[in-house]
Amino acid sequence: MNTDQILEFDQVRQKWKALALTRAAVEKIDSLDFYLDESRLRKNLRETDDARRFLEDCGTPPLASTDEAKELAAQAVKEGCLMPEQLERIEKMLAAVSRLKAYLNRGKQQENALAYYEQNLDALPDLREQIASQIRGGQVDDYASRQLLSLRSRMSALRDKMKQKAEQAVRSHKEYMADSYCTVRDGHICVPVKKEYRHKIAGMTIGQSSSGSTYFIEPAAVSKLQEEFQELQIGEENEVRRILYTLTALVADSAGPMEENIRYMEKLDYIFSKGKLSMELDAVTPQINTDRRIRLKDARHPLMEKERCVPLQFELGNGTNGIVITGPNTGGKTVAIKTVALNCLMAQCGLHVTCGEADICMNSSFLCDIGDGQNLTENLSTFSAHIKNVLEIMERLNSDSLVVMDELGSGTDPAEGMGIAVAILEELKNSGCLFLVTTHYPQVKEYAARAQTVQNARMEFDRSTLEPLYRMVIGEAGESCAFYIAKRLGMPARMLQNAACAAYGADAAGMRKQAWNPFGEDMEQAYGADAQKEDGHPRIRKARAPDGKTKAAGISGLLDKFQIGDSVMVLPDKKIGIVCEPVNEKGVLRVQLPGKKIWINHKRVRLHVKAAEMYPDDYDFSIVFDSAENRKKRHEMERRYTEQMIVSSDWCC
C-alpha cells in the first residue's frame, strides 16, 4: 500500500524538494516519514514556524550547495593537492557561510530561535583570506609569494628578450623567411624558414608546416636564452606546487569546522525549505493533540488552486470515531477525504497545513483504500483490489490509526457489497480508530445512523444547475440523486419508471412521486409523451435497386435537351461552347470550345441558346465543326467513287 501515492503526498514532496538547495536536504525530504514521537513532532513544527517567520522578516537566506565543498574537504584530508579552481570553490563556500552568519544575526532582533544557529557556524576568515590572496581567476596569483613574483618577472623579461632575438633574425634574413614574423612552437620561439634555406639559419629545427614547405627553427641566440628560461620555469612550477600544498594543508587542518559548517548549512536548508513550502501553499501552523480529535476549518487540498477550492469544514472525534460520506458522483467526496487525510499526514511530518485553522491528532498509521486498484499484471479486478487493500488495512489497524476508504463495498453485486461494507464499518468501529468512508449504499447510511460512534455526512448538490457545491454537512445523510440527474439530463420517463421498479421492486409505483419523481409529474402522461415524440435521430437510407427502364427514360429525356449546334455554358468555369455531339447512353456529350473539343457529363452543362434560334433548319454544321479539306473530300465522295479518305475527323453526327 503506497500511502504517499494514494494521498498524493508524493506530489507535495516534489514541490518541497524543489525548494531545497543541498543534496542532503533533498535526500532527507525523500526519506522522511511521519513522526510518532510527540516531542520531535512539536520541535519540527516549531522549526517550520520559525523558518516561515524568518523568511517573512528577512527574506530568502543566502544558502548555497555544499556538495562539492564536502568532497574537496575530504580530498584535502587524504593529503591530495587541490587545484586552484578547487581552492576557489572552498573560498566561495566560506563566503556563503559568512553571509549566512550575517543573515542569521538579523533574526536575533526578532528573537527568532533559528538565529542562534549562527553560533554554530565558523566562516574561517583566516583560511578564506589566505585562499583569496593567493588564488585568483582559477590560478595562483603572481603575488602569492615574493619568490613566485621574482621568478615570473624574470621569465617575462627573458621571454621579451627571446622574442627580440627572433625578430632580429627575421629582419636579418628576410630572403630566407616564409613570413615576416616569428611564432611559438612547442614552447619555443621560432622563425619560419623556407625549406630550401633551412641550412642557412643557425639553430634547432622545432617542426615544419603541414605542406613541408616551411621549417620552424629556433635561432641559436634564442636557444641559449631558452635554457635559462626553462630553469626559471621549473622554479616557478615548484613554487606554485609549494603554495598549493600549503593551502591544501590549511584546508585539511580546518576540515572539522568546515564539516560542521556544511552540516549546519544542510540542516538550515532543510528547515528553510519547510518555511518556503508553507509560504508557497499559504499554509498555517496546526495544533497537535493526542486525544484522537481532528478539527479543520476552511481546509483545502494543497495541490489545488486556492481560488478554486471550496473551503471544507470538518470535525471528527469527541465521541464520533467515524464518518460515512454520501452524495452524488462528482460531488467532491473523494477530494474531501483526501483533503482531511493529506493535511493530517503533512502536519505529522512537521509541515504546515492548508487550512484556516487546524487541530490534528497524531496517528500511528495512515491506511487508505482510494481508487479502483485494477492491475492487469496481477489479474486484480476492482473488487479484488479493494478487498486486498481492506485485508491489509485490517492487519495493520489499531486504535490510533486514521483510515480513509472510497466507494466502500463497490465493484461487486450490490447486495453482497452492501453487506461487506457494513461488516468493514463494524470492524473499524470496534477497533476505536478514526475513519472516513464514502458510499452510495442506503443500508450503510442506515448503519451509520444507528451506530453510536458513527455519523453520516453529505456533500451538498445544487439541483437547479446539477453542479456539486463541494460543501460537507456532517450529521445528515446524502442522496446519490441518480434519478434526479438522469431526469434533468433528458432520460425518458419510461426508462426512469423501469429504473425505479428495478431499484425498489414492483411496489415502487406507489412511491414514485416521493422517492424518485421530484417534479411531481403524472408519470402516465410523461410516458405517453415519450412514446409520441419523434426522436429526430439520423436514419440509414437504403439504395434502390437499379431500374434499367427508368435510367433509359432519363437519358432519352436528355436527347431532347441538348441538340447539335446548341450554345451551352460549361460549369464551373462558365465557358461558352457549341454542342457537336449529343448526349450518349452514358449521359456524356461533346462540346466545341475555342481551339478544342471536350467530352463532358451533362450535369456540368447548362443550355445557353438553342440552335434553332441561331441557325436555319438546313444549316450545314460541318462548316463549324469540320476542316475545309475534309468538307471538300466529303463533297467528292457524295458525287462519285473516290479513293480519297477523310482522316482524323473530329466531328461526327
Coordinates of C-alpha atoms in Angstrom, one line a residue, residues 207-412:
G207 CA 58.9 21.5 -36.6
Q208 CA 57.6 22.1 -40.1
S209 CA 54.4 23.1 -41.8
S210 CA 51.8 20.5 -42.9
S211 CA 52.9 21.0 -46.5
G212 CA 56.6 20.7 -45.6
S213 CA 57.5 23.9 -47.4
T214 CA 58.3 25.8 -44.2
Y215 CA 60.6 24.9 -41.4
F216 CA 60.3 26.4 -37.9
I217 CA 63.8 27.0 -36.5
E218 CA 64.7 28.3 -33.1
P219 CA 67.7 30.6 -33.7
A220 CA 70.9 29.8 -31.8
A221 CA 70.8 33.1 -30.0
V222 CA 67.3 32.2 -28.8
S223 CA 68.3 28.6 -27.8
K224 CA 70.9 29.9 -25.3
L225 CA 68.2 32.1 -23.6
Q226 CA 65.7 29.2 -23.8
E227 CA 67.8 27.0 -21.5
E228 CA 67.8 29.8 -18.9
F229 CA 64.0 30.3 -19.4
Q230 CA 63.3 26.6 -18.7
E231 CA 65.3 26.7 -15.5
L232 CA 63.2 29.7 -14.4
Q233 CA 60.0 27.8 -15.5
I234 CA 60.9 24.8 -13.3
G235 CA 61.5 27.1 -10.4
E236 CA 58.1 28.7 -11.0
E237 CA 56.3 25.3 -11.1
N238 CA 57.9 24.2 -7.9
E239 CA 56.9 27.4 -6.2
V240 CA 53.3 27.1 -7.4
R241 CA 53.2 23.5 -6.2
R242 CA 54.5 24.6 -2.8
I243 CA 51.8 27.2 -2.4
L244 CA 49.0 24.8 -3.4
Y245 CA 50.2 22.1 -1.0
T246 CA 50.4 24.8 1.8
L247 CA 46.8 25.9 1.1
T248 CA 45.6 22.3 0.9
A249 CA 47.2 21.6 4.3
L250 CA 45.4 24.6 5.7
V251 CA 42.1 23.3 4.3
A252 CA 42.8 19.9 5.8
D253 CA 43.5 21.5 9.2
S254 CA 40.2 23.2 9.0
A255 CA 38.3 20.1 7.8
G256 CA 36.5 19.7 11.2
P257 CA 35.0 23.3 11.3
M258 CA 34.2 23.0 7.6
E259 CA 32.3 19.8 8.0
E260 CA 30.3 21.4 10.8
N261 CA 29.6 24.4 8.6
I262 CA 28.3 22.1 5.9
R263 CA 26.2 20.0 8.3
Y264 CA 24.5 23.1 9.7
M265 CA 24.0 24.7 6.3
E266 CA 22.3 21.5 5.2
K267 CA 20.2 21.4 8.3
L268 CA 19.2 25.1 7.8
D269 CA 18.4 24.3 4.1
Y270 CA 16.0 21.6 5.2
I271 CA 14.4 23.8 7.8
F272 CA 14.0 26.8 5.5
S273 CA 12.6 24.6 2.7
K274 CA 9.7 23.8 5.1
G275 CA 9.1 27.5 5.6
K276 CA 9.3 28.1 1.8
L277 CA 6.7 25.4 1.3
S278 CA 4.5 26.9 3.9
M279 CA 4.6 30.3 2.1
E280 CA 4.1 28.7 -1.3
L281 CA 1.0 26.9 -0.1
D282 CA -0.2 29.8 2.1
A283 CA -0.4 27.3 4.9
V284 CA -0.9 27.7 8.7
T285 CA 0.5 26.0 11.9
P286 CA -1.6 23.1 13.1
Q287 CA -2.3 22.4 16.7
I288 CA -1.3 18.9 17.7
N289 CA -3.1 16.7 20.2
T290 CA -3.1 13.1 21.3
D291 CA -6.8 13.0 22.2
R292 CA -8.0 11.4 18.9
R293 CA -9.5 14.7 17.7
I294 CA -9.4 16.3 14.3
R295 CA -10.9 19.7 13.6
L296 CA -10.3 21.5 10.3
K297 CA -11.6 24.9 9.5
D298 CA -11.6 26.2 5.9
A299 CA -9.4 23.2 4.8
R300 CA -8.4 22.8 1.1
H301 CA -6.4 20.3 -0.9
P302 CA -2.8 21.6 -1.0
L303 CA -2.4 20.7 -4.7
M304 CA -5.5 22.6 -5.8
E305 CA -5.6 26.3 -6.6
K306 CA -6.7 28.2 -3.5
E307 CA -9.1 30.4 -5.5
R308 CA -10.9 27.4 -7.0
C309 CA -11.2 25.4 -3.7
V310 CA -14.4 25.5 -1.7
P311 CA -13.3 25.5 2.0
L312 CA -14.0 22.3 3.9
Q313 CA -15.3 22.4 7.5
F314 CA -14.6 19.1 9.2
E315 CA -14.7 17.6 12.7
L316 CA -14.1 14.1 14.0
G317 CA -13.6 12.8 17.5
N318 CA -15.2 13.8 20.8
G319 CA -17.5 10.7 20.7
T320 CA -17.5 10.3 17.0
N321 CA -15.0 7.9 15.6
G322 CA -16.2 7.5 12.0
I323 CA -18.0 9.5 9.3
V324 CA -19.8 8.0 6.4
I325 CA -20.0 10.5 3.5
T326 CA -22.7 10.2 0.8
G327 CA -23.8 12.3 -2.1
P328 CA -23.9 12.3 -5.9
N329 CA -21.0 11.4 -8.1
T330 CA -18.5 14.2 -8.8
G331 CA -19.8 15.8 -5.6
G332 CA -16.4 16.0 -4.1
K333 CA -16.5 13.1 -1.6
T334 CA -13.1 11.7 -2.7
V335 CA -11.4 15.1 -2.6
A336 CA -12.9 15.7 0.8
I337 CA -11.4 12.5 2.4
K338 CA -8.1 13.1 0.6
T339 CA -8.0 16.7 1.9
V340 CA -8.5 15.6 5.5
A341 CA -6.0 12.7 5.4
L342 CA -3.4 14.7 3.4
N343 CA -3.5 17.6 5.8
C344 CA -3.2 15.2 8.8
L345 CA -0.2 13.5 7.2
M346 CA 1.5 16.8 6.4
A347 CA 1.0 18.0 10.0
Q348 CA 2.6 14.8 11.3
C349 CA 5.6 15.3 9.1
G350 CA 6.3 18.7 10.7
L351 CA 4.7 20.8 7.9
H352 CA 2.1 23.5 7.9
V353 CA -1.3 22.6 6.6
T354 CA -3.6 24.3 4.1
C355 CA -6.4 25.3 6.5
G356 CA -7.7 28.4 8.1
E357 CA -7.3 26.7 11.5
A358 CA -6.4 23.1 12.4
D359 CA -6.4 20.9 15.5
I360 CA -5.0 17.5 14.4
C361 CA -4.3 14.4 16.4
M362 CA -1.2 12.2 16.0
N363 CA -1.9 8.9 14.2
S364 CA 0.1 5.7 14.4
S365 CA -0.6 4.8 10.8
F366 CA -2.4 6.2 7.7
L367 CA -4.4 3.4 6.0
C368 CA -6.1 4.2 2.7
D369 CA -8.2 2.5 0.0
I370 CA -8.9 5.0 -2.7
G371 CA -9.2 4.3 -6.5
D372 CA -10.3 1.2 -8.3
G373 CA -6.9 -0.5 -7.9
Q374 CA -7.2 -2.6 -11.0
N375 CA -4.0 -4.3 -12.0
L376 CA -3.8 -6.3 -15.2
T377 CA -0.4 -7.8 -14.4
E378 CA -1.6 -9.1 -11.1
N379 CA -5.0 -10.1 -12.5
L380 CA -6.8 -7.9 -10.0
S381 CA -10.4 -6.7 -10.6
T382 CA -11.8 -3.6 -8.9
F383 CA -13.4 -5.6 -6.2
S384 CA -10.4 -7.9 -5.7
A385 CA -8.1 -4.9 -5.3
H386 CA -10.5 -3.3 -2.8
I387 CA -10.6 -6.5 -0.7
K388 CA -6.9 -6.9 -0.9
N389 CA -6.4 -3.4 0.5
V390 CA -9.1 -3.9 3.1
L391 CA -7.4 -7.1 4.4
E392 CA -4.1 -5.3 4.6
I393 CA -5.7 -2.4 6.5
M394 CA -7.3 -4.8 9.0
E395 CA -3.9 -6.4 9.7
R396 CA -2.3 -3.0 10.5
L397 CA -5.3 -1.5 12.2
N398 CA -5.2 -0.2 15.8
S399 CA -7.0 2.4 17.9
D400 CA -4.5 5.2 16.9
S401 CA -4.9 4.7 13.1
L402 CA -6.6 7.0 10.6
V403 CA -8.4 5.1 7.9
V404 CA -9.9 6.5 4.7
M405 CA -11.9 4.4 2.2
D406 CA -13.5 5.4 -1.0
E407 CA -16.6 3.8 -2.5
L408 CA -16.9 1.2 0.3
G409 CA -18.1 -2.2 -0.9
S410 CA -18.2 -1.2 -4.6
G411 CA -17.2 -3.4 -7.6
T412 CA -19.4 -6.4 -6.9

